[in-house]
Coordinates of C-alpha atoms and ligand atoms in Angstrom, one line a residue:
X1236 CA -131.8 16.1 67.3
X1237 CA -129.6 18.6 68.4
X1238 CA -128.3 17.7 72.0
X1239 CA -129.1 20.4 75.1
X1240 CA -126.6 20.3 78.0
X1241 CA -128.0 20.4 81.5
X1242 CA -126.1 21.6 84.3
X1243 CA -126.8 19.3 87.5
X1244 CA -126.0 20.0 90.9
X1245 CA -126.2 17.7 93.7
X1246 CA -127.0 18.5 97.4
X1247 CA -126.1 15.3 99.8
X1248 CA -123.7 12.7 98.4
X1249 CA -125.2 10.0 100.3
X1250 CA -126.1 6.4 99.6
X1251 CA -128.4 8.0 96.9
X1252 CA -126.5 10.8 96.1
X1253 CA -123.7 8.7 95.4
X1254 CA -126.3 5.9 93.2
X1255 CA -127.4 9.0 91.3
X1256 CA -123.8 10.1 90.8
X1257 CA -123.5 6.4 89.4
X1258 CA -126.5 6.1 87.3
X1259 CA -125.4 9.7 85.2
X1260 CA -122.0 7.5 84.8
X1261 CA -123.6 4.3 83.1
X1262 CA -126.6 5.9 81.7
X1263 CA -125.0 9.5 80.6
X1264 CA -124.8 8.2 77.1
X1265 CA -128.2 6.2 76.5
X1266 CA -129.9 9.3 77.9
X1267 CA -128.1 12.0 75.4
X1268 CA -129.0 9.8 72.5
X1269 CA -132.4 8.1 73.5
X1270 CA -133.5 12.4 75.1
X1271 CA -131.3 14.0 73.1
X1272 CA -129.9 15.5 77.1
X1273 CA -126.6 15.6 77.7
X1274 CA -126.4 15.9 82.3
X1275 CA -123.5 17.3 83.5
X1276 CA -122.6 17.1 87.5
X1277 CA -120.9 21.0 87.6
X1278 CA -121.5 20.8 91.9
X1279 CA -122.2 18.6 94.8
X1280 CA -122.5 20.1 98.2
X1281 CA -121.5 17.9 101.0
X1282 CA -121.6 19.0 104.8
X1283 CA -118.3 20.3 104.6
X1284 CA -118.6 22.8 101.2
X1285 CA -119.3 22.5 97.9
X1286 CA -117.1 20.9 95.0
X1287 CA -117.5 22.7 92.1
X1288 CA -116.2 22.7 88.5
X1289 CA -118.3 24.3 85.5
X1290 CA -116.3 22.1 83.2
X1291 CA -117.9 19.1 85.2
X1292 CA -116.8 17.0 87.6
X1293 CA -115.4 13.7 86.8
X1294 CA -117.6 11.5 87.8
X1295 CA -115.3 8.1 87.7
X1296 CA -113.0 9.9 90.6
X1297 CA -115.8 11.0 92.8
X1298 CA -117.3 7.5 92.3
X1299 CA -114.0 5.9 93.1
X1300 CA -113.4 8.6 96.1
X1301 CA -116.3 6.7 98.4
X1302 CA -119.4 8.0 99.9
X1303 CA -120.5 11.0 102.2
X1304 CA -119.0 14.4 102.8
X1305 CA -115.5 12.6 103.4
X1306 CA -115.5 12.0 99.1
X1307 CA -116.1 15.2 98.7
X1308 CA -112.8 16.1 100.5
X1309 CA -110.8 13.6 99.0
X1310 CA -112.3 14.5 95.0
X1311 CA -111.0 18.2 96.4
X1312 CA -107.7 17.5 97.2
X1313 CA -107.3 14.8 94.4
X1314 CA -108.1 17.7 91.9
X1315 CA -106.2 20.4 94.0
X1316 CA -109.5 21.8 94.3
X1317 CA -110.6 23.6 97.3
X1318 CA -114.5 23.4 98.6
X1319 CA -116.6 26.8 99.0
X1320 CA -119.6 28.1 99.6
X1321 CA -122.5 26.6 97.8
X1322 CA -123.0 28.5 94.0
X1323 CA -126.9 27.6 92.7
X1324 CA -125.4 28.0 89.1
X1325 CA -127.1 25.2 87.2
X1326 CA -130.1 24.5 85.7
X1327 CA -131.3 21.3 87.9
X1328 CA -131.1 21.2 91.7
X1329 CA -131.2 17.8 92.6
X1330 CA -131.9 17.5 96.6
X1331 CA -130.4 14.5 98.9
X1332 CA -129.4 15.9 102.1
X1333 CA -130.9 13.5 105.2
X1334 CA -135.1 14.4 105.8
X1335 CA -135.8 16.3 108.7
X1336 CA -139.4 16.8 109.6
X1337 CA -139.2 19.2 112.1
X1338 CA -138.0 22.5 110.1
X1339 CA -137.3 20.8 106.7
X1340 CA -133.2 20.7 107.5
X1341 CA -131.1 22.0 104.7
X1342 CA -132.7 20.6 102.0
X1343 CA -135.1 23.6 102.5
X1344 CA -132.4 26.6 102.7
X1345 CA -130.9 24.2 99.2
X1346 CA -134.4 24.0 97.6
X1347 CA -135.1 27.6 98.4
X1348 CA -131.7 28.9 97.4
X1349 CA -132.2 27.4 93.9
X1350 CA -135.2 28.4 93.2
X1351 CA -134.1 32.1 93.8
X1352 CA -131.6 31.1 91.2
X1353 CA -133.8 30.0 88.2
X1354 CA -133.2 26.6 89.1
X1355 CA -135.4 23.3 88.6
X1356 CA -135.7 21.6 92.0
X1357 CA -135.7 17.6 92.0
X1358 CA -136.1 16.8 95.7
X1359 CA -135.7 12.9 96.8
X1360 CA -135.8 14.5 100.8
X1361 CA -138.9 14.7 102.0
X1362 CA -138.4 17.4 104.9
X1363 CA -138.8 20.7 103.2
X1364 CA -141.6 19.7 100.9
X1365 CA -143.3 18.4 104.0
X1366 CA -143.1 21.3 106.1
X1367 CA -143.0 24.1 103.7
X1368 CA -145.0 23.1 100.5
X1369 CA -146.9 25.9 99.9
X1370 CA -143.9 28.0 100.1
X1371 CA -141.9 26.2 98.0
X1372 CA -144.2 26.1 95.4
X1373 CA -145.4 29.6 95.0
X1374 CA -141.9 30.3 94.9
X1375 CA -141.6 28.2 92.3
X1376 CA -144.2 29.5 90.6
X1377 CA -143.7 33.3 91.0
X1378 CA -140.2 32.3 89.3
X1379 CA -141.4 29.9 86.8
X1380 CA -139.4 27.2 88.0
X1381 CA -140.4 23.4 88.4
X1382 CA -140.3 21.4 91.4
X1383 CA -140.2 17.4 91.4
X1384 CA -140.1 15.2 94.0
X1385 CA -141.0 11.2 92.8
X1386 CA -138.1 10.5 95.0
X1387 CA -139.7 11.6 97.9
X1388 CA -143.1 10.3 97.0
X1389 CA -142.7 6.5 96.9
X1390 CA -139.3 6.7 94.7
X1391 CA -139.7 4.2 92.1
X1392 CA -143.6 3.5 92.5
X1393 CA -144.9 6.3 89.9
X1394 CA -147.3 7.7 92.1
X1395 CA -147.1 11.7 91.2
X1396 CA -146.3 11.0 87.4
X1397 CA -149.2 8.7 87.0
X1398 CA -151.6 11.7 89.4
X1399 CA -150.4 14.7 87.6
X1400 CA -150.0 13.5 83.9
X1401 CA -151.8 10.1 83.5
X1402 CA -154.8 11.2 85.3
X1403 CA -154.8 14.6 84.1
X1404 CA -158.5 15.8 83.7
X1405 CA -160.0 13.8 86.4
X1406 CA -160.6 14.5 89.7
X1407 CA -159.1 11.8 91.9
X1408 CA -161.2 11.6 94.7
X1409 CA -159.4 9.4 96.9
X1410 CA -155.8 7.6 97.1
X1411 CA -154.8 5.0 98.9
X1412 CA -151.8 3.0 98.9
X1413 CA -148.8 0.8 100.9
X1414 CA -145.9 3.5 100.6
X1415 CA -143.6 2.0 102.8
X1416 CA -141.5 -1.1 102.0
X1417 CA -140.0 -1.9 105.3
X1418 CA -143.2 -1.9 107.0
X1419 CA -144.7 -3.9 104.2
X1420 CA -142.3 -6.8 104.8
X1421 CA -142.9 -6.3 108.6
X1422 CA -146.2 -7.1 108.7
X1423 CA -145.6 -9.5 105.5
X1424 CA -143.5 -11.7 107.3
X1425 CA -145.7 -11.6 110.8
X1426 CA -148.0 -13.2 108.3
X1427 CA -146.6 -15.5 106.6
X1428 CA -144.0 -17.2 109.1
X1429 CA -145.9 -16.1 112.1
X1430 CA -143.4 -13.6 113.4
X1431 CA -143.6 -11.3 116.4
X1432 CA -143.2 -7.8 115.6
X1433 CA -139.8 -7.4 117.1
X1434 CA -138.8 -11.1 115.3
X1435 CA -139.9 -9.8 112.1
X1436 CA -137.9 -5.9 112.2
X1437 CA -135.0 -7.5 113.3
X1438 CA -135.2 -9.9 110.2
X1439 CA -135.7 -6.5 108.4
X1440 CA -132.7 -5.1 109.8
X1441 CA -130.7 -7.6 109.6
X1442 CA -131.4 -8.1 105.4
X1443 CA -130.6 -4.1 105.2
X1444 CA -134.2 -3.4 104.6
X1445 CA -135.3 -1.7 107.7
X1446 CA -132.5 1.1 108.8
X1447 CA -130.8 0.8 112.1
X1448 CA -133.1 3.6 113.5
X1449 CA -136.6 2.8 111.9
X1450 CA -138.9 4.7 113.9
X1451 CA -139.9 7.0 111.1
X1452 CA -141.0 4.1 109.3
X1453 CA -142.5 1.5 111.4
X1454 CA -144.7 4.7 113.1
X1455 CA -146.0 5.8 110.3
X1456 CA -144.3 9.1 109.7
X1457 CA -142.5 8.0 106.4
X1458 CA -146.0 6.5 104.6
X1459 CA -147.9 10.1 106.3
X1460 CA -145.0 12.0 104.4
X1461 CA -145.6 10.3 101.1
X1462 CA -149.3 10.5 101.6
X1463 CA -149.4 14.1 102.7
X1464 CA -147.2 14.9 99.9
X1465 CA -149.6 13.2 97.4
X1466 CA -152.4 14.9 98.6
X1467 CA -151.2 18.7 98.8
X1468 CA -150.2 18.2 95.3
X1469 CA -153.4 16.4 93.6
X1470 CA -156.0 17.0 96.0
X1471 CA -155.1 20.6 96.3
X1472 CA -154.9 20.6 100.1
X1473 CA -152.6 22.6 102.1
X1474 CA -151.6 20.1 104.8
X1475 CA -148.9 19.7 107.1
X1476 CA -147.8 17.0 109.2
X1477 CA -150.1 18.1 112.1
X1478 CA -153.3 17.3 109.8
X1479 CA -152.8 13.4 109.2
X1480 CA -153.7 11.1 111.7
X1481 CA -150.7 8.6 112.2
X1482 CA -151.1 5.1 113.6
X1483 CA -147.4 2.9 113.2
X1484 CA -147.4 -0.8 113.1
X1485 CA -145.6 -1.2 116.3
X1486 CA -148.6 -2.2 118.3
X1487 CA -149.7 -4.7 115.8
X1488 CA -149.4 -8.0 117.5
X1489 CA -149.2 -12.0 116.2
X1490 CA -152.8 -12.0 117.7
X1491 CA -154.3 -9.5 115.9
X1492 CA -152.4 -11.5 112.7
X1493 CA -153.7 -14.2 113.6
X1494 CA -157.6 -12.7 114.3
X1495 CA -157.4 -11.1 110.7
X1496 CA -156.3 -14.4 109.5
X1497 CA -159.3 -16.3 110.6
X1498 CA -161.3 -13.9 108.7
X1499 CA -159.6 -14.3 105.6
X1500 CA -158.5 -10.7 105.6
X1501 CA -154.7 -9.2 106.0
X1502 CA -153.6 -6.1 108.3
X1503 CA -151.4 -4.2 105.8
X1504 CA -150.3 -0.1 106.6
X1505 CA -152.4 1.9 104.6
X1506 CA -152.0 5.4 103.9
X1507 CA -154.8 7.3 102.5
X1508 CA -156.3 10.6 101.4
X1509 CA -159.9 11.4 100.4
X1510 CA -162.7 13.7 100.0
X1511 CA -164.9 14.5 101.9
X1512 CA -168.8 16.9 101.9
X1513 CA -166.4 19.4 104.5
X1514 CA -162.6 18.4 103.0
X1515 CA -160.1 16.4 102.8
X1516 CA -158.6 13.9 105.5
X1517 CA -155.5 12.5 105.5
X1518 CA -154.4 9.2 107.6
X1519 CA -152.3 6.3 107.9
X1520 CA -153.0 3.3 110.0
X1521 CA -153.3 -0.5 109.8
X1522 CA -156.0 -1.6 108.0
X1523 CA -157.7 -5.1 107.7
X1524 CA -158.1 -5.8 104.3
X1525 CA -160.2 -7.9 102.4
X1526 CA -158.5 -10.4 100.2
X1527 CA -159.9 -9.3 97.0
X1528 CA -158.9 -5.5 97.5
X1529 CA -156.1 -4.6 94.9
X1530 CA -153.7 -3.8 97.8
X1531 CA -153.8 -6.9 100.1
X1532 CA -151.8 -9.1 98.2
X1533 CA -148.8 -6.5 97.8
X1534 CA -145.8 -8.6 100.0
X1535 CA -142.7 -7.9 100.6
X1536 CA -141.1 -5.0 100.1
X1537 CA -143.1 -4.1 97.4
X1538 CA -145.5 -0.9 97.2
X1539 CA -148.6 0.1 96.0
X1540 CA -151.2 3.2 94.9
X1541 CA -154.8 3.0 94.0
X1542 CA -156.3 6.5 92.4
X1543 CA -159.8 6.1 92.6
X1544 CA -161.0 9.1 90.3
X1545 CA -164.4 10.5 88.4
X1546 CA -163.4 10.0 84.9
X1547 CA -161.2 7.1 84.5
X1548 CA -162.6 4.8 87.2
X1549 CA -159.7 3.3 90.0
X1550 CA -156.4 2.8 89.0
X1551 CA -154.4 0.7 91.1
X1552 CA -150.3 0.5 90.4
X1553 CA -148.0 -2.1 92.3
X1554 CA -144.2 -2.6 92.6
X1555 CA -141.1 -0.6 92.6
X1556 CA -138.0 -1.4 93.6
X1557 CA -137.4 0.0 97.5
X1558 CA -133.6 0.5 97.5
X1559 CA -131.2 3.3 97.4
X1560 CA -130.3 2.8 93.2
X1561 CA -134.2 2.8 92.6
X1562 CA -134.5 6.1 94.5
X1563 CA -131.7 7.8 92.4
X1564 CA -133.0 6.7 88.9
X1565 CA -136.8 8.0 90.1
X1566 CA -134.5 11.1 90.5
X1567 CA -133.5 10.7 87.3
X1568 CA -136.6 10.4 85.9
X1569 CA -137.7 13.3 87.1
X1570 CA -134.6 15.1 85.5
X1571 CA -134.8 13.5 82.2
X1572 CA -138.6 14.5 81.8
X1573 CA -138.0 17.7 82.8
X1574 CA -135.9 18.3 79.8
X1575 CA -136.4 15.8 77.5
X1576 CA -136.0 16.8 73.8
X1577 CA -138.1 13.8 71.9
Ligands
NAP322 N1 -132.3 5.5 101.0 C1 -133.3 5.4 100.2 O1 -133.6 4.4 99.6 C2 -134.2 6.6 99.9 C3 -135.3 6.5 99.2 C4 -136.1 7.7 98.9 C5 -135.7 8.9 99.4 N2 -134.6 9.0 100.2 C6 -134.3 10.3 100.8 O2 -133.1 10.7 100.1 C7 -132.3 11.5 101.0 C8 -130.9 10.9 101.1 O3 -131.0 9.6 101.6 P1 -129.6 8.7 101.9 O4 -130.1 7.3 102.2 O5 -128.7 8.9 100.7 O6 -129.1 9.4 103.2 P2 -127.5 9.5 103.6 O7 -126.8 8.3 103.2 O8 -127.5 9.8 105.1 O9 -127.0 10.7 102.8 C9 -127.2 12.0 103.1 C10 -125.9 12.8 102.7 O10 -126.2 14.2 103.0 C11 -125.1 14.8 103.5 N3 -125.4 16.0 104.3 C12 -125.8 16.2 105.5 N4 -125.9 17.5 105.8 C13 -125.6 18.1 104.7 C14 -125.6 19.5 104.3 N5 -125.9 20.5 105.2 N6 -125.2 19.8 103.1 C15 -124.8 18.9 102.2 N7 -124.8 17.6 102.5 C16 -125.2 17.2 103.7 C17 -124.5 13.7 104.5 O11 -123.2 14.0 104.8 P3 -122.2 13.0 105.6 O12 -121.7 12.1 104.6 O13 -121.2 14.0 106.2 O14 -123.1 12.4 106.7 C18 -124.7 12.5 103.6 O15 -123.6 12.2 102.8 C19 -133.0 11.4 102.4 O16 -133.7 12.6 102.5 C20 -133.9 10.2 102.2 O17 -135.1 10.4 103.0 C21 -133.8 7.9 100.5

């Protein structure tokens, strides 16, 4: 199988910019011989410019050069490099600037930019998919260029793979899932050791799971994000933020744990989308569930999805890792089957 080179660039070298960075390090070699794709990192934009070299960067400096927009700097004057502007000149965009909700941030202006320049688009930030979907993907399509976005969709939980190609042919009425891991182990632990709210996202916090500032997550937004995602692209809605109704877990208190208890039923964050005779609604909100329902014994940080669809019957998928290396290599995924050669 004759190998195809693929020209990668990176926006955000971040904690999962950086674990991508990593994984094309170990896993460059399985990937050319198993895919028969050879990635090479020609770019990686950081706050301050972009590091470019069409010959490829080498990927053991960066690594060795740290994390964040400060590497970047130091990879530059290592290699008496300078940065400049950002150059879309690969074939893969692959998007990890921080999320911003509000106007998509500049993971949109990135995503956008690429596209205009042939490019795939993998996007692990959520922001400009969420706020400019449509957009992005009739750009996409008027170019004939692919956009991807597992990362941003539950990372290592397949939930679009297993929606676009697994259930292709069906229509999936309904999905519902747990999207969000730190909230998960929230409410986890306020059931199983009897933690307050506050006891139990400090715990969270403290074990690295929850970040420093987790309002996103413990409102809600992050599962609505994932969600919304999920149901622009498979239940062909064209939904913003503004359309899901959001309910967080911060109000959830060890009495209401304890009421569900008694009733041998768990309160776990669900986020779902689903038909109905005059559309589709969108929601997420806590959720008593009944012991026997596919998603009530996810714990932890774990995740889950359950398609419920017209052919196939319901399909429910657990699990996923919920850290930063997991994100990258769903990232990777998308990359690899984008161009895979087998
Ligand atoms: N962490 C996870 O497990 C996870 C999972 C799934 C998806 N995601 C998504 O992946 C994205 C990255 O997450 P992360 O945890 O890696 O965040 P992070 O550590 O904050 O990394 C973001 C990086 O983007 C850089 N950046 C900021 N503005 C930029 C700009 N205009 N141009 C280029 N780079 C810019 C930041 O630069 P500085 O170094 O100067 O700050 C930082 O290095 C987020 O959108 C997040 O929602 C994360």
């Amino acid at each position: 199988m004759m190998n195809r080179k693929i020209n990668v660039i990176l926006t955000g070298f971040g904690t999962v910019g950086r674990e991508f960075v990593r994984l094309l390090e170990e896993k460059g070699p399985t990937i050319q011989q198993t895919y028969g794709v050879e990635l090479q990192l020609v770019g990686v934009a950081g706050r301050n410019g972009f590091l470019y070299d069409p010959d490829g960067l080498d990927l053991e400096t960066l690594l060795a050069c740290g994390k964040g927009s400060a590497a970047l700097d130091q990879y530059a004057k290592h290699h008496q490099l300078s940065l400049q502007e950002t150059v879309f000149c690969g074939d893969v965009l692959v998007e990890s600037t921080p999320t911003d909700i509000v106007d998509g941030g500049p993971a949109l202006s990135y995503i956008m930019r690429a596209i205009d320049n042939q490019m795939d688009v993998v996007a692990l930030s959520k922001g400009a998919l969420v706020t400019a979907y449509r957009d992005i993907m009739n750009a996409a399509k008027a170019i004939k260029v692919r956009v991807r976005y597992s990362g941003a969709t539950a990372a290592a939980l397949p939930t679009l793979d297993v929606g676009m190609y697994s259930l292709a042919g069906c229509r999936i009425e309904r999905i519902e899932g747990i999207l969000n891991g730190t909230t998960n182990y929230i409410l986890t632990k306020m059931h199983e050791d009897r933690l307050t709210f506050e006891q139990a996202l400090s715990l969270a916090q403290e074990k690295g799971i929850a970040e420093t500032n987790p309002a996103l997550d413990i409102s809600g937004t992050d599962s609505a994000c994932k969600i919304l995602l999920l149901a622009n692209s498979l239940l062909d809605t064209d939904c913003t933020l503004r359309d899901v109704r959001i309910v967080g877990v911060e109000g959830i208190t060890p009495k209401d744990i304890e009421r569900s208890r008694a009733r041998g039923k768990r309160i776990k964050l669900i986020a779902k989308a689903y038909r109905e005779s005059d559309g589709v609604s969108i929601e997420v909100s806590p959720v008593e569930l009944e012991q026997d329902s596919p998603l009530a014994g996810i714990a932890g940080t774990n995740k889950g999805v359950w398609f419920h669809t017209d052919l196939m019957g319901t399909v429910c998928i657990v699990g996923g890792a919920s850290h930063p290396r997991a994100a990258a290599a769903a990232a990777l995924k998308d990359v690899i089957n984008l161009f895979r050669r087998d």
